[in-house]
Amino acid sequence: MKFLDTPPRFLFFTGKGGVGKTSIACATAISLARAGKKVLLVSTDPASNVGQVFGLTIGNTITDVLTVRGLSALEIDPEQAAEAYRERIIGPVRGLLPEKELASITEQLSGSCTTEIASFNEFTALLTDHDSVAGFDHVLFDTAPTGHTIRLLQLPGSWTEFLNDGKGDASCLGPLSGLDKQRSIYAAAVAALADPQRTRLVLVARAQRSPLAEIARTHTELADIGLTRQHVVINGVLPAPTGGDELAGAIYQREQAALADLPTQLAGLPLDLVELKATNMVGIAALDTLLTPNTAAAPMVPAPEVTVPQAPLSALVDELAESGHGLIMCMGKGGVGKTTLAAAIAVALARRGHQVHLTTTDPAAHLTDTLDGHLAGLQVSRIDPAEATDAYRQRVLTTKGAALDEQGRATLAEDLASPCTEEVAVFQAFSRIIHESRRKFVVVDTAPTGHTLLLLDATGSYHREIARQMGDSTNFTTPLMRLQNPEETKVLLVTLAETTPRLEAEGLQTDLQRAGIAPWAWVVNNSLAAAAPTSPLLRQRAATELPEIGAVTAAHHRFAVVPKLATDPVGVEALTAMVGAAETVPVN
């Protein structure tokens, strides 16, 4: 593997959610450890599953992987990091300040901005604190899905510029407390990230148009902030099939065409292909095989008969359509197909004659690429963090700044330059979309799990503040209250028939229920078992899905199983076919 040739100390694995970053990172860590290196594998993903892959509990402390000599792992848990960050600020003044002031500080530190800063501090410490990683030859970062990763990697530069400009007080006073003390650490983090002798980026993708386009954008964005030493790994490539399986042949041809038409930004980068394996990448034995070619002589274990319950997506759409309006949120791990499903549901509802607004909160999503056309009654938008933040700043300057003198407006403008302003702006844009669902269908393609939970956390913080201000009054409705109302909001948890995405969806369900939000249905997407392949390799893969599908259908009374398709569901007609029969209206 080219990306393993003379590796530097720090390696980052990034790419679109669901392409196998964690599997590649874990297999790489094992490979380096087997070569006698001391290796630390770190997950910076708010929805980390490194522990699940190794079959042990890791958490926010460096933990030895006892089954692999020389390998340790660490999961940067956002909530633990945020709690420790809060305690560092509140602890010294507890008992010195009145309870009312302590409660106010705690509330300031309860939002998602605090969580991001706390996780960021943990991340930069590993890049710059030589004592904490002194015993390791290599530190590998299994990063979050692309949008979150770009934000994380840009933060050192953002904070350094923010501090150098002398900004950062009222608008995010709590989260930014003490940031000036971190100035030298952030500058060192920027230097480490930009030094190709110390850092290498591994862009992980599948042999599919969307993930390849995603890492092409990532390549450009990371190069622009100084991370130029990049490699490409294409994971899960189907070997040339034998026999006449139509699905296997279609997948193979589609993947080969994608590889032959690599985006120009990637054409000059070192490239590795990792073949699709018959088993899931869970456990040391499976991971040991990931970076090696399939052995043609190895006998294929006969796959059992595959029987999948009939649960078409059209049945869920028919039930959703009965209310005539409402908020529909597709949630789940990155890479499970939320964007495609959200688009398919929106198209199906529009074709049933409803007014539909399809939108996304995912910084890395591209709904227009998936739709590739127009449909009467269907509006498409995207909550762009940069655009939302700029609009919010202009709105505040126009309203609150109107009565201020020149110095006051300058001070307000500095407050609004805080990186935390984005959190408020995106939340407000999300709230406006929720309000629209009272008169039409609003279908939301959410960001990958960790990013979505940060948005919901901001929603909860706003609700608590409004409730505190209103006291005993019940004459108010917050966005969180709309999300909690099953008559107004339907949450669809999207997963794949694989262990890690299913467990993560279950964890997301628990988080939602803790916030008073009950998921309405589960969708198992891209199921090979439901597609009934005849290829030996794909049948083996299909057989591994059955326990996961069974776990979903046994635990949830409302679900759908969507088969893997021979062609990409791109375009209005393909998305319509993905859902099933419906009364149609003309396509523009």
PDB file of N, CA, C and O in Angstrom, residues 256-290:
ATOM      1  N   GLN A 256     -15.840   0.428 -11.877  1.00  0.00           N
ATOM      2  CA  GLN A 256     -14.719   0.588 -12.808  1.00  0.00           C
ATOM      3  C   GLN A 256     -14.834   1.892 -13.600  1.00  0.00           C
ATOM      4  O   GLN A 256     -13.834   2.558 -13.864  1.00  0.00           O
ATOM      5  N   ALA A 257     -16.071   2.256 -13.952  1.00  0.00           N
ATOM      6  CA  ALA A 257     -16.270   3.523 -14.663  1.00  0.00           C
ATOM      7  C   ALA A 257     -15.909   4.704 -13.769  1.00  0.00           C
ATOM      8  O   ALA A 257     -15.306   5.683 -14.227  1.00  0.00           O
ATOM      9  N   ALA A 258     -16.259   4.605 -12.483  1.00  0.00           N
ATOM     10  CA  ALA A 258     -15.929   5.684 -11.547  1.00  0.00           C
ATOM     11  C   ALA A 258     -14.418   5.806 -11.387  1.00  0.00           C
ATOM     12  O   ALA A 258     -13.876   6.916 -11.321  1.00  0.00           O
ATOM     13  N   LEU A 259     -13.714   4.669 -11.313  1.00  0.00           N
ATOM     14  CA  LEU A 259     -12.259   4.693 -11.178  1.00  0.00           C
ATOM     15  C   LEU A 259     -11.585   5.241 -12.434  1.00  0.00           C
ATOM     16  O   LEU A 259     -10.567   5.942 -12.358  1.00  0.00           O
ATOM     17  N   ALA A 260     -12.153   4.920 -13.586  1.00  0.00           N
ATOM     18  CA  ALA A 260     -11.572   5.406 -14.847  1.00  0.00           C
ATOM     19  C   ALA A 260     -11.796   6.902 -15.030  1.00  0.00           C
ATOM     20  O   ALA A 260     -11.066   7.557 -15.784  1.00  0.00           O
ATOM     21  N   ASP A 261     -12.789   7.431 -14.337  1.00  0.00           N
ATOM     22  CA  ASP A 261     -13.140   8.850 -14.487  1.00  0.00           C
ATOM     23  C   ASP A 261     -12.909   9.598 -13.181  1.00  0.00           C
ATOM     24  O   ASP A 261     -13.735  10.396 -12.758  1.00  0.00           O
ATOM     25  N   LEU A 262     -11.752   9.346 -12.549  1.00  0.00           N
ATOM     26  CA  LEU A 262     -11.430  10.021 -11.296  1.00  0.00           C
ATOM     27  C   LEU A 262     -11.447  11.539 -11.480  1.00  0.00           C
ATOM     28  O   LEU A 262     -11.030  12.046 -12.524  1.00  0.00           O
ATOM     29  N   PRO A 263     -11.928  12.278 -10.499  1.00  0.00           N
ATOM     30  CA  PRO A 263     -11.848  13.742 -10.585  1.00  0.00           C
ATOM     31  C   PRO A 263     -10.408  14.182 -10.834  1.00  0.00           C
ATOM     32  O   PRO A 263      -9.454  13.590 -10.315  1.00  0.00           O
ATOM     33  N   THR A 264     -10.253  15.227 -11.612  1.00  0.00           N
ATOM     34  CA  THR A 264      -8.916  15.685 -12.004  1.00  0.00           C
ATOM     35  C   THR A 264      -8.058  16.054 -10.798  1.00  0.00           C
ATOM     36  O   THR A 264      -6.835  15.906 -10.836  1.00  0.00           O
ATOM     37  N   GLN A 265      -8.694  16.519  -9.704  1.00  0.00           N
ATOM     38  CA  GLN A 265      -7.925  16.909  -8.517  1.00  0.00           C
ATOM     39  C   GLN A 265      -7.195  15.711  -7.901  1.00  0.00           C
ATOM     40  O   GLN A 265      -6.191  15.869  -7.213  1.00  0.00           O
ATOM     41  N   LEU A 266      -7.712  14.494  -8.151  1.00  0.00           N
ATOM     42  CA  LEU A 266      -7.143  13.296  -7.530  1.00  0.00           C
ATOM     43  C   LEU A 266      -6.172  12.559  -8.442  1.00  0.00           C
ATOM     44  O   LEU A 266      -5.451  11.665  -7.978  1.00  0.00           O
ATOM     45  N   ALA A 267      -6.167  12.909  -9.717  1.00  0.00           N
ATOM     46  CA  ALA A 267      -5.437  12.110 -10.704  1.00  0.00           C
ATOM     47  C   ALA A 267      -3.950  11.987 -10.396  1.00  0.00           C
ATOM     48  O   ALA A 267      -3.341  10.942 -10.649  1.00  0.00           O
ATOM     49  N   GLY A 268      -3.340  13.001  -9.810  1.00  0.00           N
ATOM     50  CA  GLY A 268      -1.906  12.945  -9.558  1.00  0.00           C
ATOM     51  C   GLY A 268      -1.518  12.438  -8.192  1.00  0.00           C
ATOM     52  O   GLY A 268      -0.313  12.375  -7.874  1.00  0.00           O
ATOM     53  N   LEU A 269      -2.485  12.046  -7.359  1.00  0.00           N
ATOM     54  CA  LEU A 269      -2.179  11.601  -6.001  1.00  0.00           C
ATOM     55  C   LEU A 269      -1.897  10.103  -5.966  1.00  0.00           C
ATOM     56  O   LEU A 269      -2.470   9.334  -6.749  1.00  0.00           O
ATOM     57  N   PRO A 270      -1.040   9.652  -5.043  1.00  0.00           N
ATOM     58  CA  PRO A 270      -0.820   8.212  -4.885  1.00  0.00           C
ATOM     59  C   PRO A 270      -2.140   7.517  -4.563  1.00  0.00           C
ATOM     60  O   PRO A 270      -2.927   8.001  -3.731  1.00  0.00           O
ATOM     61  N   LEU A 271      -2.415   6.376  -5.223  1.00  0.00           N
ATOM     62  CA  LEU A 271      -3.718   5.716  -5.132  1.00  0.00           C
ATOM     63  C   LEU A 271      -3.563   4.253  -4.750  1.00  0.00           C
ATOM     64  O   LEU A 271      -2.733   3.540  -5.310  1.00  0.00           O
ATOM     65  N   ASP A 272      -4.372   3.801  -3.784  1.00  0.00           N
ATOM     66  CA  ASP A 272      -4.437   2.388  -3.393  1.00  0.00           C
ATOM     67  C   ASP A 272      -5.873   1.903  -3.503  1.00  0.00           C
ATOM     68  O   ASP A 272      -6.822   2.643  -3.185  1.00  0.00           O
ATOM     69  N   LEU A 273      -6.041   0.643  -3.958  1.00  0.00           N
ATOM     70  CA  LEU A 273      -7.362   0.011  -4.023  1.00  0.00           C
ATOM     71  C   LEU A 273      -7.423  -1.104  -2.987  1.00  0.00           C
ATOM     72  O   LEU A 273      -6.503  -1.931  -2.891  1.00  0.00           O
ATOM     73  N   VAL A 274      -8.496  -1.152  -2.209  1.00  0.00           N
ATOM     74  CA  VAL A 274      -8.718  -2.187  -1.199  1.00  0.00           C
ATOM     75  C   VAL A 274      -9.945  -2.988  -1.624  1.00  0.00           C
ATOM     76  O   VAL A 274     -11.037  -2.429  -1.781  1.00  0.00           O
ATOM     77  N   GLU A 275      -9.771  -4.283  -1.812  1.00  0.00           N
ATOM     78  CA  GLU A 275     -10.855  -5.127  -2.323  1.00  0.00           C
ATOM     79  C   GLU A 275     -11.957  -5.349  -1.278  1.00  0.00           C
ATOM     80  O   GLU A 275     -11.691  -5.381  -0.071  1.00  0.00           O
ATOM     81  N   LEU A 276     -13.181  -5.510  -1.776  1.00  0.00           N
ATOM     82  CA  LEU A 276     -14.313  -5.862  -0.926  1.00  0.00           C
ATOM     83  C   LEU A 276     -14.099  -7.243  -0.326  1.00  0.00           C
ATOM     84  O   LEU A 276     -13.698  -8.180  -1.023  1.00  0.00           O
ATOM     85  N   LYS A 277     -14.349  -7.377   0.969  1.00  0.00           N
ATOM     86  CA  LYS A 277     -14.201  -8.657   1.647  1.00  0.00           C
ATOM     87  C   LYS A 277     -15.574  -9.291   1.877  1.00  0.00           C
ATOM     88  O   LYS A 277     -16.603  -8.608   1.885  1.00  0.00           O
ATOM     89  N   ALA A 278     -15.572 -10.584   2.110  1.00  0.00           N
ATOM     90  CA  ALA A 278     -16.831 -11.308   2.294  1.00  0.00           C
ATOM     91  C   ALA A 278     -17.432 -11.079   3.672  1.00  0.00           C
ATOM     92  O   ALA A 278     -18.631 -11.283   3.866  1.00  0.00           O
ATOM     93  N   THR A 279     -16.625 -10.665   4.637  1.00  0.00           N
ATOM     94  CA  THR A 279     -17.107 -10.509   6.010  1.00  0.00           C
ATOM     95  C   THR A 279     -17.048  -9.048   6.445  1.00  0.00           C
ATOM     96  O   THR A 279     -16.376  -8.225   5.836  1.00  0.00           O
ATOM     97  N   ASN A 280     -17.750  -8.734   7.525  1.00  0.00           N
ATOM     98  CA  ASN A 280     -17.695  -7.401   8.104  1.00  0.00           C
ATOM     99  C   ASN A 280     -16.350  -7.185   8.782  1.00  0.00           C
ATOM    100  O   ASN A 280     -15.755  -8.124   9.332  1.00  0.00           O
ATOM    101  N   MET A 281     -15.888  -5.942   8.783  1.00  0.00           N
ATOM    102  CA  MET A 281     -14.602  -5.613   9.387  1.00  0.00           C
ATOM    103  C   MET A 281     -14.770  -5.322  10.883  1.00  0.00           C
ATOM    104  O   MET A 281     -14.636  -4.195  11.348  1.00  0.00           O
ATOM    105  N   VAL A 282     -15.071  -6.359  11.633  1.00  0.00           N
ATOM    106  CA  VAL A 282     -15.188  -6.277  13.079  1.00  0.00           C
ATOM    107  C   VAL A 282     -14.323  -7.372  13.678  1.00  0.00           C
ATOM    108  O   VAL A 282     -14.469  -8.546  13.331  1.00  0.00           O
ATOM    109  N   GLY A 283     -13.383  -6.996  14.556  1.00  0.00           N
ATOM    110  CA  GLY A 283     -12.484  -7.974  15.166  1.00  0.00           C
ATOM    111  C   GLY A 283     -11.121  -7.978  14.498  1.00  0.00           C
ATOM    112  O   GLY A 283     -10.966  -7.627  13.317  1.00  0.00           O
ATOM    113  N   ILE A 284     -10.110  -8.406  15.267  1.00  0.00           N
ATOM    114  CA  ILE A 284      -8.724  -8.372  14.790  1.00  0.00           C
ATOM    115  C   ILE A 284      -8.523  -9.272  13.579  1.00  0.00           C
ATOM    116  O   ILE A 284      -7.851  -8.894  12.609  1.00  0.00           O
ATOM    117  N   ALA A 285      -9.111 -10.470  13.595  1.00  0.00           N
ATOM    118  CA  ALA A 285      -8.909 -11.424  12.500  1.00  0.00           C
ATOM    119  C   ALA A 285      -9.395 -10.844  11.179  1.00  0.00           C
ATOM    120  O   ALA A 285      -8.729 -10.977  10.139  1.00  0.00           O
ATOM    121  N   ALA A 286     -10.547 -10.191  11.189  1.00  0.00           N
ATOM    122  CA  ALA A 286     -11.078  -9.602   9.960  1.00  0.00           C
ATOM    123  C   ALA A 286     -10.208  -8.429   9.513  1.00  0.00           C
ATOM    124  O   ALA A 286      -9.881  -8.294   8.327  1.00  0.00           O
ATOM    125  N   LEU A 287      -9.812  -7.580  10.454  1.00  0.00           N
ATOM    126  CA  LEU A 287      -9.008  -6.405  10.111  1.00  0.00           C
ATOM    127  C   LEU A 287      -7.644  -6.792   9.552  1.00  0.00           C
ATOM    128  O   LEU A 287      -7.079  -6.085   8.716  1.00  0.00           O
ATOM    129  N   ASP A 288      -7.099  -7.915  10.002  1.00  0.00           N
ATOM    130  CA  ASP A 288      -5.811  -8.389   9.497  1.00  0.00           C
ATOM    131  C   ASP A 288      -5.850  -8.665   7.997  1.00  0.00           C
ATOM    132  O   ASP A 288      -4.822  -8.650   7.322  1.00  0.00           O
ATOM    133  N   THR A 289      -7.042  -8.937   7.453  1.00  0.00           N
ATOM    134  CA  THR A 289      -7.164  -9.285   6.030  1.00  0.00           C
ATOM    135  C   THR A 289      -7.475  -8.091   5.141  1.00  0.00           C
ATOM    136  O   THR A 289      -7.406  -8.200   3.920  1.00  0.00           O
ATOM    137  N   LEU A 290      -7.817  -6.952   5.731  1.00  0.00           N
ATOM    138  CA  LEU A 290      -8.386  -5.865   4.942  1.00  0.00           C
ATOM    139  C   LEU A 290      -7.409  -5.307   3.915  1.00  0.00           C
ATOM    140  O   LEU A 290      -7.793  -5.026   2.767  1.00  0.00           O
TER     141      LEU A 290
END
